[in-house]
């Protein structure tokens, strides 16, 4: 290795020693990432296949039992529905924001605000919605005063799937604005002018040019939103303090339960399932993004 | 996008965007309302906001989170900045590897790291004692992707190689090149990385709660059961602080972008 590096493109002052020497300076970084990121991840993957220190598929088999499959299914439903809601509303909002002055105050404000709101989660977000639509919440009281009865029919729904979908949308929509807005810059005004000059109506422009060009970045962004919701934990953990309706909450139960022996292994298997799903989605996202980028140089 | 949009479009735009504003603003207003109102009488009070300093466990947890934020920023800068400069200067073939590792935490959920990190944390606790500040190490991992992006864009804007060669040919040693030549030129990017790091650490819940450390968000969640108003006040205060930090960040990075834009134009 040292020998081949001497003839490399960069002129080196001190010769072959350099090819290994400079790389050593990366060791602190590599060791740190190795210990605190790679080892935990590998632990999850390896332990998922172990039982009492031996190779076993029993944990993996547990993943295909009714309770785990139901939690996985609900996680998928939650992630897919909030990805869809976030993607559609976020895309429309992005378009409306840039259709004003592209460099105007509206756009700059929307981008900054989205940056803040997309990071919003966990304790604060859960409290925010509990105090809004929960029992005695501001909106709940206002609507009850206006219509004379509790429009929401109690607050049980807030601590279950419908509540999670509502609350997750709060950070999914801004995330969509952040990732989708740059794609709208790829839709050149000249194309619209050219289409109009050739006699196309607004509808025709969108059907023949706008939507086909924006579909790849739209789908890619939706995938990112899916992964984002699938991996989210804090908000759901606060909102649903008991119960394990979705995969992350099932991991919490397995991790914190000290009653049932072997639950720790289940936590590894569930975490493995989560990392596989997210990794596959992110891989497709990156692949798709590269394809989409061809159009939007 | 061409000419002036039709009236119908403008009305739709206004209505839609106002609905969005209402959707995002309402929960925040509701928190303020809840944290300042005594439900029985409807009176307004800021007594529960004082819990931020008067409630011992809450105050301690705030201090822990602030300490964690400072330590994580320091660790992140020490680990990432020299590595990234060095990669650009001397080991460009490692660029892809370092980038891949820095962005990896986006693909591996924090929850998964928590599940697998038990043995590593036991080892950390063995060396530095059982303190919540041990969270600094996993937090540095969590902020890597965001910090990497901020610093990378700052480094891309300057010619690190020419700067360092000029300095070296004038007799500067590597420490001088790093601290006095390159660092002052990427200070905006490093500040950006520090800001997002502070924002993320102050709001982090997954690690804190599952590894049983009393950080601010964990404590807020805990006191909600006994002092709901104080908890909501603290949550609102923390999100306001985080929002201010992130807004600051977006202005800092926009200034940099526009400056760079002009420089290349």
PDB file of N, CA and C in Angstrom, chain B residues 11-55:
ATOM      1  N   UNK B  11     -56.673  33.622  -3.255  1.00  0.00           N
ATOM      2  CA  UNK B  11     -57.557  33.343  -2.127  1.00  0.00           C
ATOM      3  C   UNK B  11     -57.232  31.968  -1.554  1.00  0.00           C
ATOM      4  N   UNK B  12     -57.086  30.983  -2.457  1.00  0.00           N
ATOM      5  CA  UNK B  12     -56.761  29.632  -2.012  1.00  0.00           C
ATOM      6  C   UNK B  12     -55.453  29.628  -1.229  1.00  0.00           C
ATOM      7  N   UNK B  13     -54.467  30.349  -1.768  1.00  0.00           N
ATOM      8  CA  UNK B  13     -53.163  30.400  -1.109  1.00  0.00           C
ATOM      9  C   UNK B  13     -53.274  30.987   0.302  1.00  0.00           C
ATOM     10  N   UNK B  14     -53.992  32.101   0.399  1.00  0.00           N
ATOM     11  CA  UNK B  14     -54.136  32.749   1.708  1.00  0.00           C
ATOM     12  C   UNK B  14     -54.847  31.836   2.696  1.00  0.00           C
ATOM     13  N   UNK B  15     -55.939  31.211   2.243  1.00  0.00           N
ATOM     14  CA  UNK B  15     -56.719  30.357   3.143  1.00  0.00           C
ATOM     15  C   UNK B  15     -55.879  29.157   3.586  1.00  0.00           C
ATOM     16  N   UNK B  16     -55.219  28.525   2.626  1.00  0.00           N
ATOM     17  CA  UNK B  16     -54.439  27.327   2.935  1.00  0.00           C
ATOM     18  C   UNK B  16     -53.305  27.646   3.914  1.00  0.00           C
ATOM     19  N   UNK B  17     -52.572  28.716   3.615  1.00  0.00           N
ATOM     20  CA  UNK B  17     -51.426  29.040   4.474  1.00  0.00           C
ATOM     21  C   UNK B  17     -51.880  29.490   5.861  1.00  0.00           C
ATOM     22  N   UNK B  18     -53.014  30.197   5.928  1.00  0.00           N
ATOM     23  CA  UNK B  18     -53.540  30.603   7.233  1.00  0.00           C
ATOM     24  C   UNK B  18     -53.967  29.375   8.032  1.00  0.00           C
ATOM     25  N   UNK B  19     -54.575  28.392   7.340  1.00  0.00           N
ATOM     26  CA  UNK B  19     -54.958  27.155   8.030  1.00  0.00           C
ATOM     27  C   UNK B  19     -53.711  26.477   8.590  1.00  0.00           C
ATOM     28  N   UNK B  20     -52.624  26.477   7.831  1.00  0.00           N
ATOM     29  CA  UNK B  20     -51.367  25.888   8.302  1.00  0.00           C
ATOM     30  C   UNK B  20     -50.869  26.620   9.537  1.00  0.00           C
ATOM     31  N   UNK B  21     -50.894  27.949   9.467  1.00  0.00           N
ATOM     32  CA  UNK B  21     -50.428  28.749  10.606  1.00  0.00           C
ATOM     33  C   UNK B  21     -51.254  28.409  11.848  1.00  0.00           C
ATOM     34  N   UNK B  22     -52.579  28.305  11.671  1.00  0.00           N
ATOM     35  CA  UNK B  22     -53.448  27.982  12.800  1.00  0.00           C
ATOM     36  C   UNK B  22     -53.096  26.611  13.366  1.00  0.00           C
ATOM     37  N   UNK B  23     -52.899  25.639  12.481  1.00  0.00           N
ATOM     38  CA  UNK B  23     -52.575  24.273  12.905  1.00  0.00           C
ATOM     39  C   UNK B  23     -51.296  24.237  13.738  1.00  0.00           C
ATOM     40  N   UNK B  24     -50.301  25.025  13.307  1.00  0.00           N
ATOM     41  CA  UNK B  24     -49.019  24.983  14.005  1.00  0.00           C
ATOM     42  C   UNK B  24     -48.975  25.903  15.224  1.00  0.00           C
ATOM     43  N   UNK B  25     -49.745  26.982  15.201  1.00  0.00           N
ATOM     44  CA  UNK B  25     -49.686  27.938  16.309  1.00  0.00           C
ATOM     45  C   UNK B  25     -50.594  27.527  17.462  1.00  0.00           C
ATOM     46  N   UNK B  26     -51.733  26.930  17.124  1.00  0.00           N
ATOM     47  CA  UNK B  26     -52.737  26.641  18.151  1.00  0.00           C
ATOM     48  C   UNK B  26     -52.191  25.826  19.338  1.00  0.00           C
ATOM     49  N   UNK B  27     -51.485  24.704  19.089  1.00  0.00           N
ATOM     50  CA  UNK B  27     -50.972  23.923  20.229  1.00  0.00           C
ATOM     51  C   UNK B  27     -50.026  24.731  21.116  1.00  0.00           C
ATOM     52  N   UNK B  28     -49.269  25.656  20.525  1.00  0.00           N
ATOM     53  CA  UNK B  28     -48.347  26.462  21.334  1.00  0.00           C
ATOM     54  C   UNK B  28     -49.133  27.439  22.213  1.00  0.00           C
ATOM     55  N   UNK B  29     -50.151  28.053  21.618  1.00  0.00           N
ATOM     56  CA  UNK B  29     -50.997  28.963  22.382  1.00  0.00           C
ATOM     57  C   UNK B  29     -51.702  28.197  23.500  1.00  0.00           C
ATOM     58  N   UNK B  30     -52.137  26.983  23.172  1.00  0.00           N
ATOM     59  CA  UNK B  30     -52.832  26.170  24.172  1.00  0.00           C
ATOM     60  C   UNK B  30     -51.926  25.873  25.359  1.00  0.00           C
ATOM     61  N   UNK B  31     -50.629  25.650  25.082  1.00  0.00           N
ATOM     62  CA  UNK B  31     -49.681  25.390  26.171  1.00  0.00           C
ATOM     63  C   UNK B  31     -49.547  26.613  27.071  1.00  0.00           C
ATOM     64  N   UNK B  32     -49.457  27.777  26.432  1.00  0.00           N
ATOM     65  CA  UNK B  32     -49.338  29.013  27.204  1.00  0.00           C
ATOM     66  C   UNK B  32     -50.583  29.197  28.062  1.00  0.00           C
ATOM     67  N   UNK B  33     -51.747  28.959  27.439  1.00  0.00           N
ATOM     68  CA  UNK B  33     -53.016  29.081  28.132  1.00  0.00           C
ATOM     69  C   UNK B  33     -53.065  28.154  29.344  1.00  0.00           C
ATOM     70  N   UNK B  34     -52.707  26.892  29.108  1.00  0.00           N
ATOM     71  CA  UNK B  34     -52.781  25.881  30.161  1.00  0.00           C
ATOM     72  C   UNK B  34     -51.837  26.191  31.312  1.00  0.00           C
ATOM     73  N   UNK B  35     -50.628  26.666  30.961  1.00  0.00           N
ATOM     74  CA  UNK B  35     -49.605  26.845  31.992  1.00  0.00           C
ATOM     75  C   UNK B  35     -49.837  28.089  32.831  1.00  0.00           C
ATOM     76  N   UNK B  36     -50.764  28.977  32.403  1.00  0.00           N
ATOM     77  CA  UNK B  36     -50.947  30.224  33.151  1.00  0.00           C
ATOM     78  C   UNK B  36     -52.345  30.341  33.757  1.00  0.00           C
ATOM     79  N   UNK B  37     -53.145  29.265  33.636  1.00  0.00           N
ATOM     80  CA  UNK B  37     -54.528  29.410  34.095  1.00  0.00           C
ATOM     81  C   UNK B  37     -54.872  28.412  35.192  1.00  0.00           C
ATOM     82  N   UNK B  38     -55.526  28.923  36.238  1.00  0.00           N
ATOM     83  CA  UNK B  38     -56.044  28.030  37.270  1.00  0.00           C
ATOM     84  C   UNK B  38     -57.438  27.606  36.828  1.00  0.00           C
ATOM     85  N   UNK B  39     -57.638  26.321  36.532  1.00  0.00           N
ATOM     86  CA  UNK B  39     -58.893  25.886  35.885  1.00  0.00           C
ATOM     87  C   UNK B  39     -60.133  26.211  36.709  1.00  0.00           C
ATOM     88  N   UNK B  40     -60.039  26.083  38.040  1.00  0.00           N
ATOM     89  CA  UNK B  40     -61.229  26.265  38.873  1.00  0.00           C
ATOM     90  C   UNK B  40     -61.775  27.686  38.792  1.00  0.00           C
ATOM     91  N   UNK B  41     -60.876  28.672  38.826  1.00  0.00           N
ATOM     92  CA  UNK B  41     -61.329  30.062  38.886  1.00  0.00           C
ATOM     93  C   UNK B  41     -61.143  30.798  37.569  1.00  0.00           C
ATOM     94  N   UNK B  42     -60.309  30.259  36.671  1.00  0.00           N
ATOM     95  CA  UNK B  42     -60.033  30.948  35.423  1.00  0.00           C
ATOM     96  C   UNK B  42     -59.045  32.089  35.572  1.00  0.00           C
ATOM     97  N   UNK B  43     -58.452  32.206  36.757  1.00  0.00           N
ATOM     98  CA  UNK B  43     -57.476  33.281  36.985  1.00  0.00           C
ATOM     99  C   UNK B  43     -56.174  33.005  36.257  1.00  0.00           C
ATOM    100  N   UNK B  44     -55.475  34.097  35.948  1.00  0.00           N
ATOM    101  CA  UNK B  44     -54.156  33.958  35.316  1.00  0.00           C
ATOM    102  C   UNK B  44     -53.071  34.006  36.361  1.00  0.00           C
ATOM    103  N   UNK B  45     -52.079  33.157  36.219  1.00  0.00           N
ATOM    104  CA  UNK B  45     -50.963  33.164  37.162  1.00  0.00           C
ATOM    105  C   UNK B  45     -49.687  32.704  36.473  1.00  0.00           C
ATOM    106  N   UNK B  46     -48.589  33.289  36.868  1.00  0.00           N
ATOM    107  CA  UNK B  46     -47.314  32.834  36.341  1.00  0.00           C
ATOM    108  C   UNK B  46     -46.525  32.071  37.402  1.00  0.00           C
ATOM    109  N   UNK B  47     -47.243  31.697  38.471  1.00  0.00           N
ATOM    110  CA  UNK B  47     -46.580  31.017  39.589  1.00  0.00           C
ATOM    111  C   UNK B  47     -45.862  29.748  39.120  1.00  0.00           C
ATOM    112  N   UNK B  48     -46.502  29.032  38.183  1.00  0.00           N
ATOM    113  CA  UNK B  48     -45.914  27.758  37.777  1.00  0.00           C
ATOM    114  C   UNK B  48     -44.683  27.926  36.897  1.00  0.00           C
ATOM    115  N   UNK B  49     -44.577  29.110  36.301  1.00  0.00           N
ATOM    116  CA  UNK B  49     -43.360  29.359  35.525  1.00  0.00           C
ATOM    117  C   UNK B  49     -42.163  29.503  36.452  1.00  0.00           C
ATOM    118  N   UNK B  50     -42.438  29.895  37.690  1.00  0.00           N
ATOM    119  CA  UNK B  50     -41.336  30.033  38.643  1.00  0.00           C
ATOM    120  C   UNK B  50     -40.735  28.682  39.020  1.00  0.00           C
ATOM    121  N   UNK B  51     -41.509  27.615  38.789  1.00  0.00           N
ATOM    122  CA  UNK B  51     -41.002  26.280  39.101  1.00  0.00           C
ATOM    123  C   UNK B  51     -39.702  25.980  38.351  1.00  0.00           C
ATOM    124  N   UNK B  52     -39.502  26.668  37.244  1.00  0.00           N
ATOM    125  CA  UNK B  52     -38.279  26.479  36.465  1.00  0.00           C
ATOM    126  C   UNK B  52     -37.038  26.671  37.340  1.00  0.00           C
ATOM    127  N   UNK B  53     -37.135  27.596  38.310  1.00  0.00           N
ATOM    128  CA  UNK B  53     -35.988  27.816  39.193  1.00  0.00           C
ATOM    129  C   UNK B  53     -36.241  27.335  40.617  1.00  0.00           C
ATOM    130  N   UNK B  54     -37.518  27.303  41.043  1.00  0.00           N
ATOM    131  CA  UNK B  54     -37.769  26.971  42.445  1.00  0.00           C
ATOM    132  C   UNK B  54     -37.882  25.467  42.679  1.00  0.00           C
ATOM    133  N   UNK B  55     -38.321  24.720  41.682  1.00  0.00           N
ATOM    134  CA  UNK B  55     -38.425  23.271  41.841  1.00  0.00           C
ATOM    135  C   UNK B  55     -37.031  22.653  41.728  1.00  0.00           C
TER     136      UNK B  55
END
